[in-house]
PDB file of C-alpha atoms in Angstrom:
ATOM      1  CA  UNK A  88      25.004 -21.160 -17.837  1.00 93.00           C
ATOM      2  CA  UNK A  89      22.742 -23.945 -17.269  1.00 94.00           C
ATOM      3  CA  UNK A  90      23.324 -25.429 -13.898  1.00 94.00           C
ATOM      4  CA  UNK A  91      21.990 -28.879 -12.458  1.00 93.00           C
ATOM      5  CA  UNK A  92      22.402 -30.157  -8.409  1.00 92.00           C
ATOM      6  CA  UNK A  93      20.528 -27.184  -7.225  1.00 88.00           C
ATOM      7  CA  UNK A  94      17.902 -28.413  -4.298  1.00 89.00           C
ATOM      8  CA  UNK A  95      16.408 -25.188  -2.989  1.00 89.00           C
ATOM      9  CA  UNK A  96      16.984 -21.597  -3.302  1.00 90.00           C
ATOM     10  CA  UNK A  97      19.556 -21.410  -1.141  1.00 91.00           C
ATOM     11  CA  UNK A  98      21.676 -23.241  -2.787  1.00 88.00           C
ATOM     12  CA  UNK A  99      21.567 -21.166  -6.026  1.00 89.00           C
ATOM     13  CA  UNK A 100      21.993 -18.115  -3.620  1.00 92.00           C
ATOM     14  CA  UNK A 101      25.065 -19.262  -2.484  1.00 92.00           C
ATOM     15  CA  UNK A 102      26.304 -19.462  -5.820  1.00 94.00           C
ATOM     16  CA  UNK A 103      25.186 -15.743  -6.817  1.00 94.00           C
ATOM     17  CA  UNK A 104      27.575 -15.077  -3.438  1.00 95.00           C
ATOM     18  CA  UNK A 105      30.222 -16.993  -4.353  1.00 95.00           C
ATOM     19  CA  UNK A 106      30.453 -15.498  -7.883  1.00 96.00           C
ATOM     20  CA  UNK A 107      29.579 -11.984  -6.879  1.00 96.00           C
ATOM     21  CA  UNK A 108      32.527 -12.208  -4.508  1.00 96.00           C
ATOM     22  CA  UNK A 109      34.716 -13.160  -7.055  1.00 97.00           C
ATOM     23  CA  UNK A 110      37.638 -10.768  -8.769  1.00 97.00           C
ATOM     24  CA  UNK A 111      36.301  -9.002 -11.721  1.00 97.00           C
ATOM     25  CA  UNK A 112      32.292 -10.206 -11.695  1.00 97.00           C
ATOM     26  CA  UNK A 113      30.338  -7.466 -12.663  1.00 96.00           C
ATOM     27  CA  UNK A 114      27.265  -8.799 -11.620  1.00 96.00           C
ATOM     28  CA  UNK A 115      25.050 -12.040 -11.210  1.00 97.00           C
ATOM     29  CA  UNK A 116      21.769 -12.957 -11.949  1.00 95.00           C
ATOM     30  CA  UNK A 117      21.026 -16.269 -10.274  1.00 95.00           C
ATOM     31  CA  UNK A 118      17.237 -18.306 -11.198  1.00 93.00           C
ATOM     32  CA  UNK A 119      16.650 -21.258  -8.642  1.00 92.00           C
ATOM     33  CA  UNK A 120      13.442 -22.334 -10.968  1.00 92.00           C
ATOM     34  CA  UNK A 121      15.204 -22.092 -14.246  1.00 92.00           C
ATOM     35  CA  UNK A 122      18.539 -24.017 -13.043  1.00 91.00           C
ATOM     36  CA  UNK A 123      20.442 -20.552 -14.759  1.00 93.00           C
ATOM     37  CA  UNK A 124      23.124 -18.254 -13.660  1.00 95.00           C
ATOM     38  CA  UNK A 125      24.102 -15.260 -15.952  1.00 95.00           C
ATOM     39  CA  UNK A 126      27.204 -13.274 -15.046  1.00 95.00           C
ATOM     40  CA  UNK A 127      28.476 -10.164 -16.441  1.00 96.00           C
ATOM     41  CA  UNK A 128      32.266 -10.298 -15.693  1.00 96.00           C
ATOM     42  CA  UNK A 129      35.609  -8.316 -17.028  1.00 96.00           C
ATOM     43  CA  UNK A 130      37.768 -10.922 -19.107  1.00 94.00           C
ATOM     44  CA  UNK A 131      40.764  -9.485 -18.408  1.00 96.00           C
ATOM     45  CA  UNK A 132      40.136 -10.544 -14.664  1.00 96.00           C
ATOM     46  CA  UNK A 133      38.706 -13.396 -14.782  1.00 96.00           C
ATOM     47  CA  UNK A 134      36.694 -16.124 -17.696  1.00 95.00           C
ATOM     48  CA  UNK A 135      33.617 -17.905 -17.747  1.00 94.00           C
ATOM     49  CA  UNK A 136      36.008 -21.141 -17.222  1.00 95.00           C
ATOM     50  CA  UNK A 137      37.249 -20.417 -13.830  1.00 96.00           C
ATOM     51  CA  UNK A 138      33.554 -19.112 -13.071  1.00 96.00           C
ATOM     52  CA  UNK A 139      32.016 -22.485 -14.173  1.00 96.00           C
ATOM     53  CA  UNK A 140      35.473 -23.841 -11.922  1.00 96.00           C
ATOM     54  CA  UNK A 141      34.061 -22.093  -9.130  1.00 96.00           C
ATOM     55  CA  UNK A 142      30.398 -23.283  -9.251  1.00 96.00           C
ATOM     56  CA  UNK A 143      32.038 -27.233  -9.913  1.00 95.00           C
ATOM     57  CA  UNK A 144      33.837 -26.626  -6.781  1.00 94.00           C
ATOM     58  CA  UNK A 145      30.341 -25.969  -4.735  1.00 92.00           C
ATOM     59  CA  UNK A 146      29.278 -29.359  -5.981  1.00 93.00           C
ATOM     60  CA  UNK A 147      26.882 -28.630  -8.573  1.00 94.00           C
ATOM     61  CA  UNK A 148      27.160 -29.144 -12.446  1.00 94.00           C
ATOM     62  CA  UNK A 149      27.268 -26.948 -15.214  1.00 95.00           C
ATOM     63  CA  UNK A 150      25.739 -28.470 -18.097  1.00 92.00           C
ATOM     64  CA  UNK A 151      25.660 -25.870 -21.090  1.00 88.00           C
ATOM     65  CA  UNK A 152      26.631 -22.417 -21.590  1.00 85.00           C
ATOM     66  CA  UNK A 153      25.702 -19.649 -23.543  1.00 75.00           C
ATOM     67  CA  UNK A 154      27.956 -16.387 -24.235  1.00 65.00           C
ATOM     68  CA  UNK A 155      26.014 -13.444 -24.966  1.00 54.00           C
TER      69      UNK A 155
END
């Protein structure tokens, strides 16, 4: 997901934190410089809509997505 609001790292770590925290995220792969966050997450659990819910919530803005 491409992800805009970001001001330093540590707001893209907290992200990585709050997804990796999250029921049924597999893992998270968070880039401050690239404005990207890649998760690897069971869809039974959860779905990249309450994940993109999640990062809305922290006040930052998901603006494109790409399933692999």
């Amino acid at each position: 997901m491409k992800v805009e609001g970001w001001r330093c790292a540590a707001c893209s770590a907290s992200v990585g934190s709050l997804l990796e925290a999250h029921p049924g995220v597999r893992g998270v792969d968070v880039s401050f410089d690239k404005g990207r966050v890649r998760a690897l997450f069971d869809p039974v659990t959860t779905s990249e809509d309450r994940l993109v819910e999640l990062i809305e919530k922290r006040g930052f803005r998901v603006v494109a997505r790409t399933s692999a």
